Coordinates of C-alpha atoms (C1' of nucleotides) in Angstrom, one line a residue:
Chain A
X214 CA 0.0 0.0 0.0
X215 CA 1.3 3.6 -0.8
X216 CA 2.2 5.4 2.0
X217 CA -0.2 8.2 1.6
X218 CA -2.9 6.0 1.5
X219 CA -1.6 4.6 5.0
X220 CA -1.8 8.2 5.7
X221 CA -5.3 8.5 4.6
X222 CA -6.5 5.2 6.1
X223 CA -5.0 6.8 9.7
X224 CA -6.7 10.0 9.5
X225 CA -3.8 12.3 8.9
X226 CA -5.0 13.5 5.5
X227 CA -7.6 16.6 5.2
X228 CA -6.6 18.3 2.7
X229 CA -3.8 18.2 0.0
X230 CA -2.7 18.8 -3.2
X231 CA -2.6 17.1 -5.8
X232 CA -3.2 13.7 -4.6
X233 CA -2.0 12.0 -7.7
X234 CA 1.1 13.5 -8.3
X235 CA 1.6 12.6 -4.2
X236 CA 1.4 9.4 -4.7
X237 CA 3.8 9.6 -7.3
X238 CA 6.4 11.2 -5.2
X239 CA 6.1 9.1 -2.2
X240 CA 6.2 5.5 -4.4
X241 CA 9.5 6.8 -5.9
X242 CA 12.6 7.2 -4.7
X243 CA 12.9 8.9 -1.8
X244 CA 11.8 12.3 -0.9
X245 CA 12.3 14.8 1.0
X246 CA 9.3 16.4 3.3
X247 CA 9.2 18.9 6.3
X248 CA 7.2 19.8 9.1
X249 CA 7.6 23.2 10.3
X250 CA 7.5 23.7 14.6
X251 CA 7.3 26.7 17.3
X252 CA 10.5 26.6 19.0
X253 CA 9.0 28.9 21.8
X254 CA 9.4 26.3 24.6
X255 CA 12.0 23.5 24.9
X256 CA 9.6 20.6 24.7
X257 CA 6.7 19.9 22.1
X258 CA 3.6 19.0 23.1
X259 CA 0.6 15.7 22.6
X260 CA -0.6 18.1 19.4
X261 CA 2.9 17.9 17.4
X262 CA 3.0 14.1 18.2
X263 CA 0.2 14.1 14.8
X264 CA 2.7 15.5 12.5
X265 CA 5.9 13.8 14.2
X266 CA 3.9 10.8 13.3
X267 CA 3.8 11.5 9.6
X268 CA 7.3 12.0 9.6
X269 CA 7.7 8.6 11.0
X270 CA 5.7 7.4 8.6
X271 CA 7.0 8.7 5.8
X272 CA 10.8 8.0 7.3
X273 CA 9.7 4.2 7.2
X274 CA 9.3 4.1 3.9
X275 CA 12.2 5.5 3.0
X276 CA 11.6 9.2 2.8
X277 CA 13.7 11.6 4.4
X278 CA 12.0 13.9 7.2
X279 CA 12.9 17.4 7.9
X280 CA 11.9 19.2 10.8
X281 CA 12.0 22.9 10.6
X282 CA 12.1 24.7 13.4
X283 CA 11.0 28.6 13.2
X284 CA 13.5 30.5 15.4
X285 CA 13.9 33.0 13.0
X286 CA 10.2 33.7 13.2
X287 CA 10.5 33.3 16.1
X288 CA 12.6 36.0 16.1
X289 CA 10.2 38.7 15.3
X290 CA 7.4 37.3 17.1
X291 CA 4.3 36.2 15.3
X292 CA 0.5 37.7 15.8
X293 CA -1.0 34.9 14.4
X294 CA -4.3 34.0 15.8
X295 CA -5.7 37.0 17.5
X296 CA -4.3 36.6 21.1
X297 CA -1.1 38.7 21.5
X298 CA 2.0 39.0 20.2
X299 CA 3.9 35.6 20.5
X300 CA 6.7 36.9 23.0
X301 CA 9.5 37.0 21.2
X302 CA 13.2 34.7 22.4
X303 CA 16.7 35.2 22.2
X304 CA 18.8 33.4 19.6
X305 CA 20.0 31.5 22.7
X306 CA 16.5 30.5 24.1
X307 CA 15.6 29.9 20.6
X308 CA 18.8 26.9 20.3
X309 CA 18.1 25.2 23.4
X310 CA 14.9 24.6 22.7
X311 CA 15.8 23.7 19.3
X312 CA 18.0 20.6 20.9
X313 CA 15.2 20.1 22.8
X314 CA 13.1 19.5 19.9
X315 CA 15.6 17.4 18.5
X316 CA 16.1 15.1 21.1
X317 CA 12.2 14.6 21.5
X318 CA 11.9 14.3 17.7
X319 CA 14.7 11.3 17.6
X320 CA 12.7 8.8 19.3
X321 CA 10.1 9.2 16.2
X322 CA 12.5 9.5 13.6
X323 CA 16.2 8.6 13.2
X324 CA 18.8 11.4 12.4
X325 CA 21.4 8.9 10.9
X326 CA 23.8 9.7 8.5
X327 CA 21.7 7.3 5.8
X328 CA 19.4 8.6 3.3
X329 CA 16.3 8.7 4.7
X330 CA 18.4 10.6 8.0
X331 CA 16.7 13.0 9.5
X332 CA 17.6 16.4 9.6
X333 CA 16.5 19.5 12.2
X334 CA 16.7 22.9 11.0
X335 CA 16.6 26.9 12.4
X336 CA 15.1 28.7 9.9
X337 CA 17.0 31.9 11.6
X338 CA 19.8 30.5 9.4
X339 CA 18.7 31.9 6.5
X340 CA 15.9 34.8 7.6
X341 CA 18.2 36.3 9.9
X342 CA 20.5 36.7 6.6
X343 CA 18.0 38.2 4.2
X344 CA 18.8 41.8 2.4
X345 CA 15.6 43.8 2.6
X346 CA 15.9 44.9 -1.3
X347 CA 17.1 41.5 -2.6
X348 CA 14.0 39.4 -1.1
X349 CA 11.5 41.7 -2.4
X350 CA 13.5 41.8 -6.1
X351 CA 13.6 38.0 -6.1
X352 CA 10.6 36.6 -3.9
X353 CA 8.5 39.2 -3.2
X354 CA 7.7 40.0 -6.9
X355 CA 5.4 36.0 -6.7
X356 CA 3.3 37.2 -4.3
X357 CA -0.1 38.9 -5.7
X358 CA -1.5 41.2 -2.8
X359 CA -5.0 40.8 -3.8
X360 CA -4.4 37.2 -3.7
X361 CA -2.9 36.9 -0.8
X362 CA -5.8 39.0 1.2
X363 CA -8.4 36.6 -0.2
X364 CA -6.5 33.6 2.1
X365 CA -9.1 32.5 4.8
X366 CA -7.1 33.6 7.6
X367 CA -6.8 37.3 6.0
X368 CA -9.7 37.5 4.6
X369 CA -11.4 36.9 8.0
X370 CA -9.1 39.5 9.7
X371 CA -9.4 42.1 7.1
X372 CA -13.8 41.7 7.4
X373 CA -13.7 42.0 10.8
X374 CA -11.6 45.1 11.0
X375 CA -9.6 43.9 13.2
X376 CA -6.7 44.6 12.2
X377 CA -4.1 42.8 10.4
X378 CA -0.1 43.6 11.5
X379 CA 2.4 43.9 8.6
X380 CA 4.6 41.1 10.7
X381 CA 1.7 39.0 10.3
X382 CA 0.9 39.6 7.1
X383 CA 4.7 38.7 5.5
X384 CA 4.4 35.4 7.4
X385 CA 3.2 33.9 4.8
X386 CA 5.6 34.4 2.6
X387 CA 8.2 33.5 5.3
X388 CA 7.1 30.4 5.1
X389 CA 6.9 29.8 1.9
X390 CA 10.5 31.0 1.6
X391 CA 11.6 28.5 3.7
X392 CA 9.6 25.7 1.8
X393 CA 11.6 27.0 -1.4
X394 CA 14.4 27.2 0.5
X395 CA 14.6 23.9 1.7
X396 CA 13.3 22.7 -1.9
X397 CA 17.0 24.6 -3.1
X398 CA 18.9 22.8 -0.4
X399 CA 17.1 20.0 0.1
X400 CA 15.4 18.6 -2.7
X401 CA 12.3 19.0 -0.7
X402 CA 8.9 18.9 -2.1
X403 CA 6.0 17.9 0.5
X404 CA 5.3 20.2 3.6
X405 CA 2.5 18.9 6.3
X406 CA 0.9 20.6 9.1
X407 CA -1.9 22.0 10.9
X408 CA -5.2 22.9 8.6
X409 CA -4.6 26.1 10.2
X410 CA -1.8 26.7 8.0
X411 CA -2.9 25.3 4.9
X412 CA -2.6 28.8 2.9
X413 CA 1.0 29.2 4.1
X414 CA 1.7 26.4 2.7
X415 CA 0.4 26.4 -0.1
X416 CA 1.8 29.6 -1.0
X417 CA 5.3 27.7 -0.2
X418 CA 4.3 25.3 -2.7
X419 CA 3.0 27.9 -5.7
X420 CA 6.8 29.8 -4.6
X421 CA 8.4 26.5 -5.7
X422 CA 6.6 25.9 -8.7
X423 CA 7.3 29.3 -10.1
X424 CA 11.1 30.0 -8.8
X425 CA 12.1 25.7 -9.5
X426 CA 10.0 25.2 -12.3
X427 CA 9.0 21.8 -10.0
X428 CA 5.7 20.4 -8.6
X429 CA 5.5 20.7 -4.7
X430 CA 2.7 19.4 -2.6
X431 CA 1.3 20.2 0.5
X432 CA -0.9 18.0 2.9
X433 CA -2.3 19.3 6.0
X434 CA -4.1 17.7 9.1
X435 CA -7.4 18.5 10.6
X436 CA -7.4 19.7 14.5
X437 CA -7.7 16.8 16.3
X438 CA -10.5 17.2 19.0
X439 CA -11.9 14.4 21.6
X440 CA -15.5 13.1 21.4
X441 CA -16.4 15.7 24.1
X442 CA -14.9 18.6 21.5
X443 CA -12.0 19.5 23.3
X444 CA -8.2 19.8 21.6
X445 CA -6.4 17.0 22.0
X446 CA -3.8 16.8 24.6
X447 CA -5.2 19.9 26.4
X448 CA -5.4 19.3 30.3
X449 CA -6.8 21.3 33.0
X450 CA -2.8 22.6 33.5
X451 CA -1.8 23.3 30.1
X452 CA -1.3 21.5 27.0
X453 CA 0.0 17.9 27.9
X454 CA 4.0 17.8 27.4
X455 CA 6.4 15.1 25.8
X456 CA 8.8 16.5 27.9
X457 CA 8.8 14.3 31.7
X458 CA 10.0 17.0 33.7
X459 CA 7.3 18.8 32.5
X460 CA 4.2 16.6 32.2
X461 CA 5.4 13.9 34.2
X462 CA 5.3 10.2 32.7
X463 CA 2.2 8.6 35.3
X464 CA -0.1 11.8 33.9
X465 CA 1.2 11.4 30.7
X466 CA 0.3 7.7 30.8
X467 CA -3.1 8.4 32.0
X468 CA -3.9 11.0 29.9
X469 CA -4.2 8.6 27.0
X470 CA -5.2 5.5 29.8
X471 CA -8.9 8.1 30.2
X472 CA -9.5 9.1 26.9
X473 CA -13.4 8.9 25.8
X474 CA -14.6 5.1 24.5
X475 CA -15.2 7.1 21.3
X476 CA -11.3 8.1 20.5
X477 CA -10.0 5.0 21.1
X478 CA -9.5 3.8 17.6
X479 CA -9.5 7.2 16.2
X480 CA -5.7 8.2 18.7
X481 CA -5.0 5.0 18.0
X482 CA -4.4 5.4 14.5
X483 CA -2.9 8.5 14.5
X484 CA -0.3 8.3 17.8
X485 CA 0.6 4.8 17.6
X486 CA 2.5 2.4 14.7
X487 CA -0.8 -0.6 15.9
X488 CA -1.6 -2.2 12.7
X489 CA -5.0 -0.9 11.1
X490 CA -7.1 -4.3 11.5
X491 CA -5.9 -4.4 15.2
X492 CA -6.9 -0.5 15.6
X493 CA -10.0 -1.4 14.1
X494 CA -10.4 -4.4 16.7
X495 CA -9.3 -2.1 19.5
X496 CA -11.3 0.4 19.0
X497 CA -14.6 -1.4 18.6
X498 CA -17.0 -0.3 21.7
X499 CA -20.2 -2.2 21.0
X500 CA -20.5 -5.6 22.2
X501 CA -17.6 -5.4 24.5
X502 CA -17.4 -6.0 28.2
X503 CA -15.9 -3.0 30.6
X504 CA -12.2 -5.2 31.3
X505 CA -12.2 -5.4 27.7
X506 CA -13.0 -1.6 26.7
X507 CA -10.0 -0.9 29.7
X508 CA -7.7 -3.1 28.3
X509 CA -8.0 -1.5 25.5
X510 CA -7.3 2.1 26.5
X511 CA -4.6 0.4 28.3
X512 CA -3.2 -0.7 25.2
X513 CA -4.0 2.8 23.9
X514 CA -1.7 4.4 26.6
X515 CA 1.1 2.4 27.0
X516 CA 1.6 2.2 23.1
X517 CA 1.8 5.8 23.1
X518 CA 3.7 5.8 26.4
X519 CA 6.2 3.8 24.7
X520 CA 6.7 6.2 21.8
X521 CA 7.5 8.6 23.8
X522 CA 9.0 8.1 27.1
X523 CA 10.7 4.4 26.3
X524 CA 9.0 0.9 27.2
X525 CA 10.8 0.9 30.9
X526 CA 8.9 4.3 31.8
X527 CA 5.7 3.0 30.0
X528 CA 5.4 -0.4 32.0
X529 CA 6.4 1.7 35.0
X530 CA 3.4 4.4 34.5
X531 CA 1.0 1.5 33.5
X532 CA 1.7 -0.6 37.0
X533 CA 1.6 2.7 39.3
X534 CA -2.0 3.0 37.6
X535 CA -3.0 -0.7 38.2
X536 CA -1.7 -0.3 41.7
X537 CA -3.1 3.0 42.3
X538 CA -6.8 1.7 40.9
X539 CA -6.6 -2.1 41.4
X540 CA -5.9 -1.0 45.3
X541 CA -3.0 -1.8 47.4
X542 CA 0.2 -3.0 45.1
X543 CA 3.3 -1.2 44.2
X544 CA 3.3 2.6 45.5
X545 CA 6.8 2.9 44.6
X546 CA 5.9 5.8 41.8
X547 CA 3.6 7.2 43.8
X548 CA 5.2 10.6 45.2
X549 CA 6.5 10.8 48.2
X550 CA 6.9 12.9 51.2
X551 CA 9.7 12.0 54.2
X552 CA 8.3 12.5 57.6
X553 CA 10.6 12.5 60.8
X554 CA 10.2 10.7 63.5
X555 CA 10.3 13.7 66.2
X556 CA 7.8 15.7 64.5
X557 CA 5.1 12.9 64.1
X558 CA 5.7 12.3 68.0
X559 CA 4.1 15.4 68.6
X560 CA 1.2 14.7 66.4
X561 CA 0.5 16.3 62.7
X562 CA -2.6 17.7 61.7
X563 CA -3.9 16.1 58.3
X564 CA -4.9 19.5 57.1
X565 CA -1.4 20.1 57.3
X566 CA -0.4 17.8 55.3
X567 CA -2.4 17.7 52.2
X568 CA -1.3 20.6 51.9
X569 CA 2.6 20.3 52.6
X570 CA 2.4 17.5 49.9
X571 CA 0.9 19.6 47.3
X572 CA -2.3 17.6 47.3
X573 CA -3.7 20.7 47.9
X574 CA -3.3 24.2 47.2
X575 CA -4.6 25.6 51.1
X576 CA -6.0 24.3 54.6
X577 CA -9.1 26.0 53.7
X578 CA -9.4 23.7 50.6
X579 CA -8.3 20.8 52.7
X580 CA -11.2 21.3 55.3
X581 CA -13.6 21.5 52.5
X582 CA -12.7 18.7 51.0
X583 CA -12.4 16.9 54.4
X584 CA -16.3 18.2 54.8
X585 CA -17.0 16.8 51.6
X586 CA -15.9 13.4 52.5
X587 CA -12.6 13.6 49.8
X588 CA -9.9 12.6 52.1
X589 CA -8.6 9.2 53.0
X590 CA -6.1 8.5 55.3
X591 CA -4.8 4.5 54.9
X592 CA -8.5 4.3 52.9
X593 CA -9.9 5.0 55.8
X594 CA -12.4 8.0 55.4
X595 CA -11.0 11.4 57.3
X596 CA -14.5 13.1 59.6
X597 CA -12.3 15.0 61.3
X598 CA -10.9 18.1 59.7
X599 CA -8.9 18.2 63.6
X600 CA -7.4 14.4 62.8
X601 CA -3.9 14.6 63.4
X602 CA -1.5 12.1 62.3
X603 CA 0.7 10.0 64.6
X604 CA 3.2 7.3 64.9
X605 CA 0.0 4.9 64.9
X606 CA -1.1 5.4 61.5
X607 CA 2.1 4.5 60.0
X608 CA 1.9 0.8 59.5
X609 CA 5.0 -0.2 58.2
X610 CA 7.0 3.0 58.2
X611 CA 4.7 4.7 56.0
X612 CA 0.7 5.7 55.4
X613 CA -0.6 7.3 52.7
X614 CA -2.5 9.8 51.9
X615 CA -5.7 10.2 48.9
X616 CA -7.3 12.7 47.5
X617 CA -10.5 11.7 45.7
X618 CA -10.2 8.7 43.9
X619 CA -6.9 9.2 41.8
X620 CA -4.7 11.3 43.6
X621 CA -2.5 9.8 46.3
X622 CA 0.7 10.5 48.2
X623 CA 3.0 8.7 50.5
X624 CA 4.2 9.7 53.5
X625 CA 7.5 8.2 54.9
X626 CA 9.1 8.2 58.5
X627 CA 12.3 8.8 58.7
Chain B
rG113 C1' -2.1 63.1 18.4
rC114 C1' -7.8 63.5 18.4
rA115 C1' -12.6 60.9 19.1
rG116 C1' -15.3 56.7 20.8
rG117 C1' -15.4 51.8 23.3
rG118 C1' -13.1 48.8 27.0
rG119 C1' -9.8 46.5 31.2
rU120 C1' -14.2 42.3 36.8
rG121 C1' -12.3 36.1 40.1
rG122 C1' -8.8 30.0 35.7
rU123 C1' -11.9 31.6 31.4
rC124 C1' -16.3 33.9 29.1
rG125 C1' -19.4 37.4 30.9
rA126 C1' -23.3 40.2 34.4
rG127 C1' -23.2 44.1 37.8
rU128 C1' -22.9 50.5 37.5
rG129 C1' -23.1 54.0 45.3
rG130 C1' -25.3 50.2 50.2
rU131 C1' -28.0 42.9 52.9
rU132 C1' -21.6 41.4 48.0
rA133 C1' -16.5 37.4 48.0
rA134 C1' -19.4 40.1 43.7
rU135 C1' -25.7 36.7 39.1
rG136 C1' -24.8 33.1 35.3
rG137 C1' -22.1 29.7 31.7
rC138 C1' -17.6 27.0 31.0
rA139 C1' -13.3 24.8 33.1
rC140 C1' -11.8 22.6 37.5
rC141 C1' -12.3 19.8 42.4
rG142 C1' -15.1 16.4 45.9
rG143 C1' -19.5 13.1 46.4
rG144 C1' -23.3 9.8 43.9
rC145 C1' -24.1 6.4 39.6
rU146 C1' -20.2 3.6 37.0
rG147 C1' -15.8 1.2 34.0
rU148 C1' -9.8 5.1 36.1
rA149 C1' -15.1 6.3 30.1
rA150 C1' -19.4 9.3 28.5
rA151 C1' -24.0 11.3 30.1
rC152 C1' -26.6 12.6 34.4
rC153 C1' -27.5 14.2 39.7
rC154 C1' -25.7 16.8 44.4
rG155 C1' -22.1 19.9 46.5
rG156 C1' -17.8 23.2 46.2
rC157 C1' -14.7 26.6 43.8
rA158 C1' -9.9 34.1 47.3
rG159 C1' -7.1 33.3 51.9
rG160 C1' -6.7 32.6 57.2
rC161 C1' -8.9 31.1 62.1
rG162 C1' -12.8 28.2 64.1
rA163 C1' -16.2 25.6 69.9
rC164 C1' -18.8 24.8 62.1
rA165 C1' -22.7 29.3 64.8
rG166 C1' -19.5 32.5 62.9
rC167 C1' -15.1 35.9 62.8
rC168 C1' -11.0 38.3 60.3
rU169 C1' -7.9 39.8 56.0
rU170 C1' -7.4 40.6 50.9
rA171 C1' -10.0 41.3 46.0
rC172 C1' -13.2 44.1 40.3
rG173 C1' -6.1 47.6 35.3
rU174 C1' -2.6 51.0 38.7
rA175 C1' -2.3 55.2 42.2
rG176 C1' -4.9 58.7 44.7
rG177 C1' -9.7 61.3 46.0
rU178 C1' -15.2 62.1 47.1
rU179 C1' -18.6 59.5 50.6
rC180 C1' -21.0 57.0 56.7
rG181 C1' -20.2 53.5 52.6
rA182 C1' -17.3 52.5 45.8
rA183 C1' -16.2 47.2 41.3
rU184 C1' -19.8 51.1 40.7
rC185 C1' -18.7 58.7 41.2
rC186 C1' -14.1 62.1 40.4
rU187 C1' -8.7 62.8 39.0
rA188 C1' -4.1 61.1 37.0
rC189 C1' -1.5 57.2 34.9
rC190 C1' -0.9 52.3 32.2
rC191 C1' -2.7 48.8 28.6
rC192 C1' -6.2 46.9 24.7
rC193 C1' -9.7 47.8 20.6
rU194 C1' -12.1 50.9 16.7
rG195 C1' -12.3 55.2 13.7
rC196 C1' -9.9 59.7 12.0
rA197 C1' -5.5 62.4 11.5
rC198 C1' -0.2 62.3 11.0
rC199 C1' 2.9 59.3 8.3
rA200 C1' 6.5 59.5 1.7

RNA sequence: GCAGGGGUGGUCGAGUGGUUAAUGGCACCGGGCUGUAAACCCGGCAGGCGACAGCCUUACGUAGGUUCGAAUCCUACCCCCUGCACCA
C-alpha cells in the first residue's frame, strides 16, 4: 500500500494537493518532506506528536523527514491568531529549545547519517541573513496582494476590522521561503501541518513551482479534538507535554489510559504504529465487556507511552496506575513525602499535610474537602478536619494519603 | 495626536453608590451512579482562624480622591480595541 494511502487510512489526511502526483512522489525514490514547529518552549507537546507521526511514517518508507524549526520567526514574534503578540526569544532561548526538539523528535525518527536521516533545521539561518531589497526583487515580486488578502485567515481579519499587523501579514511568505528554501537545499517537495496553515503552505508550494520550475505538494491535518470537543492533549494545567519534567510520565500515561470510549481507535491510528485491523479491533465499543474496553485504553496508553517516554517508563506508568486503581500493590511511583520521627511524635494535623504534599493548594481547601468526605487517610475516610496524624497510623514506616479517587501521596518516616 | 469603546475572580461574561467574596455559563475539584469512560444528579470553587454558629484579611487595570459606605462617582496614569488624523 502507498504510504499516503496509509496516511489516509489513519486520519492524517484533510486536505492536500494534488493527490495523484503525491502518490507519485512518495512510491519513488525517496523524498524529501518537512514539518515546520514553534521553538518557543524547549519541549513539544501531545498536538505535534500528529505530525511527528507522519514524519515517521513517511521515514519508514524511506523518505527523508525534515523538521524545521522557526526560530527566525520566532525571532520577530508572530500575531498569528488573535491573542497577542507571540513573546519573542533570544537566539540562545531559541537553540536550546531547538535541541530540545531534536532530542524529542529522535525517538520518532532517526537522524542517521543514511538517506532517509533526519535532519532539524533553524530557519534563523537563512531569515536572519536576508537583504531587505534582494527578497522583495527575487521573492517578493510572486506574491499577488490581492491574492494573498483573499487567504481564509486574511480575509477573515481584514472583514472583521480587526486589524491585520504587517509582521503577520509577510508570514506567509516567510514560510513559503523556507519551503523554497529547503526545496533549493534540500530537494524538498512535501510540507505537512496544521489545517490552520494550509494557505502558508500552499503559497510555499505555488513559490516553488514558479522560482524551480517543479511540482510541490502540500498535505495538511485536521485539528484533532476528543468526542467531548476538546483539543487534544489539552489538560486542566496546560497542554500535555512530551517532555517528563514537565508533564510527568504517570499523567502522561493516563492522559491517554482516560480518553473517551469514542477516541480510542480514532488516537490510535494516529499516535501509535498498531496495525490498522488491530486498531480497528481495539477500538470497537459495541459488544464489549468494561475489562475489555480498559484493556484497551490500556493498550492505547502504553503504546503511546512507549513512543514517547521508552518501554521501561511506559510499564512503570502502567503498574503505578493498576496499583493505584486495582488497590493496594506497588506505591513505589507514587510521590512521596519523608516524615521525621520527632515531628510525628508530637502529632501532625492532616490539614497540614495535604497541603505540605501539594495535594492541595490551602488548609481552607483541605477542610472543604475533608467536609466533603474527599480525604482518606490509609482508605480509611477522614470526619475529622482536627485528625492529626501520629506514629499509629504509619503501618509499616509509612501511610498514605488520597485525594478523591486518583490522587495519592506517600508519606515516609524517617 | 484626536474621538469613541473597553480593562471584573482560571476563562467567558453580568453588575454600574449600600443585605456582596461580587448573578450566570464553561473549566476545575469532591461526592453519587459507573468502568480510572461518557452522560446525568448533588455539593464546592480568594485566603486565614474556628467551639462549624461564625469571625478576620485581601479582592473588580494602577495610584490617589469624594462618601458613613465604591467594582460602581471624580482625577491622574498604564494597557487593549475601533475610527480619524499624522505618516512619503
Amino acid at each position: 500500500m502507498s504510504v499516503f494511502d496509509v496516511l489516509k487510512k489513519r486520519g492524517f489526511v484533510y486536505q492536500s494537493t494534488d493527490e495523484t502526483e503525491i502518490r507519485e512522489l512518495l512510491d519513488g525514490e525517496r523524498a524529501t518532506v518537512y514539518v515546520g514547529y514553534d521553538p518557543t518552549a524547549e519541549s513539544l507537546h501531545a498536538g505535534n506528536l500528529v505530525t511527528i507521526m507522519m514524519l515517521a511514517h513517511l521515514q519508514r518508507a524511506g523518505h527523508r523527514p525534515i523538521g524545521l524549526v522557526g526560530g527566525g520567526t520566532a525571532l520577530v514574534g508572530d500575531p498569528s491568531g488573535r491573542t497577542e503578540m507571540r513573546k519573542m526569544l533570544t537566539p540562545e532561548q531559541i537553540d536550546s529549545n531547538l535541541a530540545g526538539i531534536r532530542n524529542q523528535l529522535a525517538q520518532f525518527i532517526e537522524f542517521d547519517d543514511s538517506d532517509s536521516g533526519a535532519l532539524i533545521v533553524n530557519n534563523a539561518d537563512w531569515l536572519t541573513k536576508l537583504n531587505y531589497i534582494e527578497f522583495l526583487r527575487d521573492i517578493g515580486r510572486y506574491f499577488a496582494v490581492n491574492q494573498m488578502i483573499k487567504a481564509k485567515g486574511y480575509a477573515e481579519r481584514l472583514e472583521r476590522e480587526q486589524g491585520l499587523s504587517f509582521i503577520e501579514f509577510n508570514y506567509q511568505i516567510l514560510q513559503a521561503y523556507d519551503y523554497l528554501l529547503l526545496h533549493q537545499k534540500y530537494g524538498c517537495r512535501l510540507q505537512m501541518g496544521g489545517a490552520d496553515q494550509w494557505g502558508n503552505i500552499v503559497a510555499g508550494c505555488d513559490l516553488v513551482r514558479r522560482v524551480a520550475g517543479v511540482g510541490a505538494h502540500a498535505i495538511t491535518v485536521e485539528l484533532i479534538t476528543t468526542s467531548t470537543g476538546e483539543k487534544m492533549g489539552k489538560t486542566a494545567a496546560g497542554a500535555l507535554w512530551l517532555s517528563p519534567e514537565r508533564t510527568p510520565v504517570y499523567d502522561f500515561y493516563q492522559y491517554w489510559r482516560n480518553v473517551d470510549d469514542r477516541d480510542i481507535g480514532r488516537f490510535a491510528k494516529i499516535l501509535t504504529f498498531i496495525d490498522l485491523d488491530e486498531i480497528e479491533e481495539l477500538g470497537r465499543i459495541e459488544g464489549k465487556s468494561v475489562d475489555e474496553i480498559n484493556a484497551a485504553k490500556e493498550t492505547l496508553a502504553v503504546a503511546i507511552t512507549t513512543l514517547v517516554h521508552g518501554e521501561e517508563a511506559a510499564m512503570k506508568a502502567r503498574d503505578s496506575a493498576r496499583a493505584m486503581f486495582g488497590g493496594g500493590g506497588d506505591l513505589s511511583n507514587a510521590p512521596t513525602t519523608e516524615i521525621g520521627l520527632e515531628r510525628l511524635a508530637g502529632g501532625i494535623s492532616v490539614v497540614e499535610l495535604l497541603v505540605e504534599t501539594g495535594l492541595l493548594p490551602s488548609r481552607k481547601e483541605a477542610r472543604r474537602k475533608i467536609d466533603e468526605k474527599g480525604i482518606y487517610l490509609n482508605d480509611g475516610i477522614v470526619t475529622d478536619a482536627r485528625r492529626v496524624l501520629t506514629n499509629d497510623d504509619f503501618a509499616a514506616g509509612h501511610a498514605v494519603l488520597r485525594v478523591g479517587k486518583k490522587s495519592r501521596h506517600r508519606l515516609l518516616a524517617v
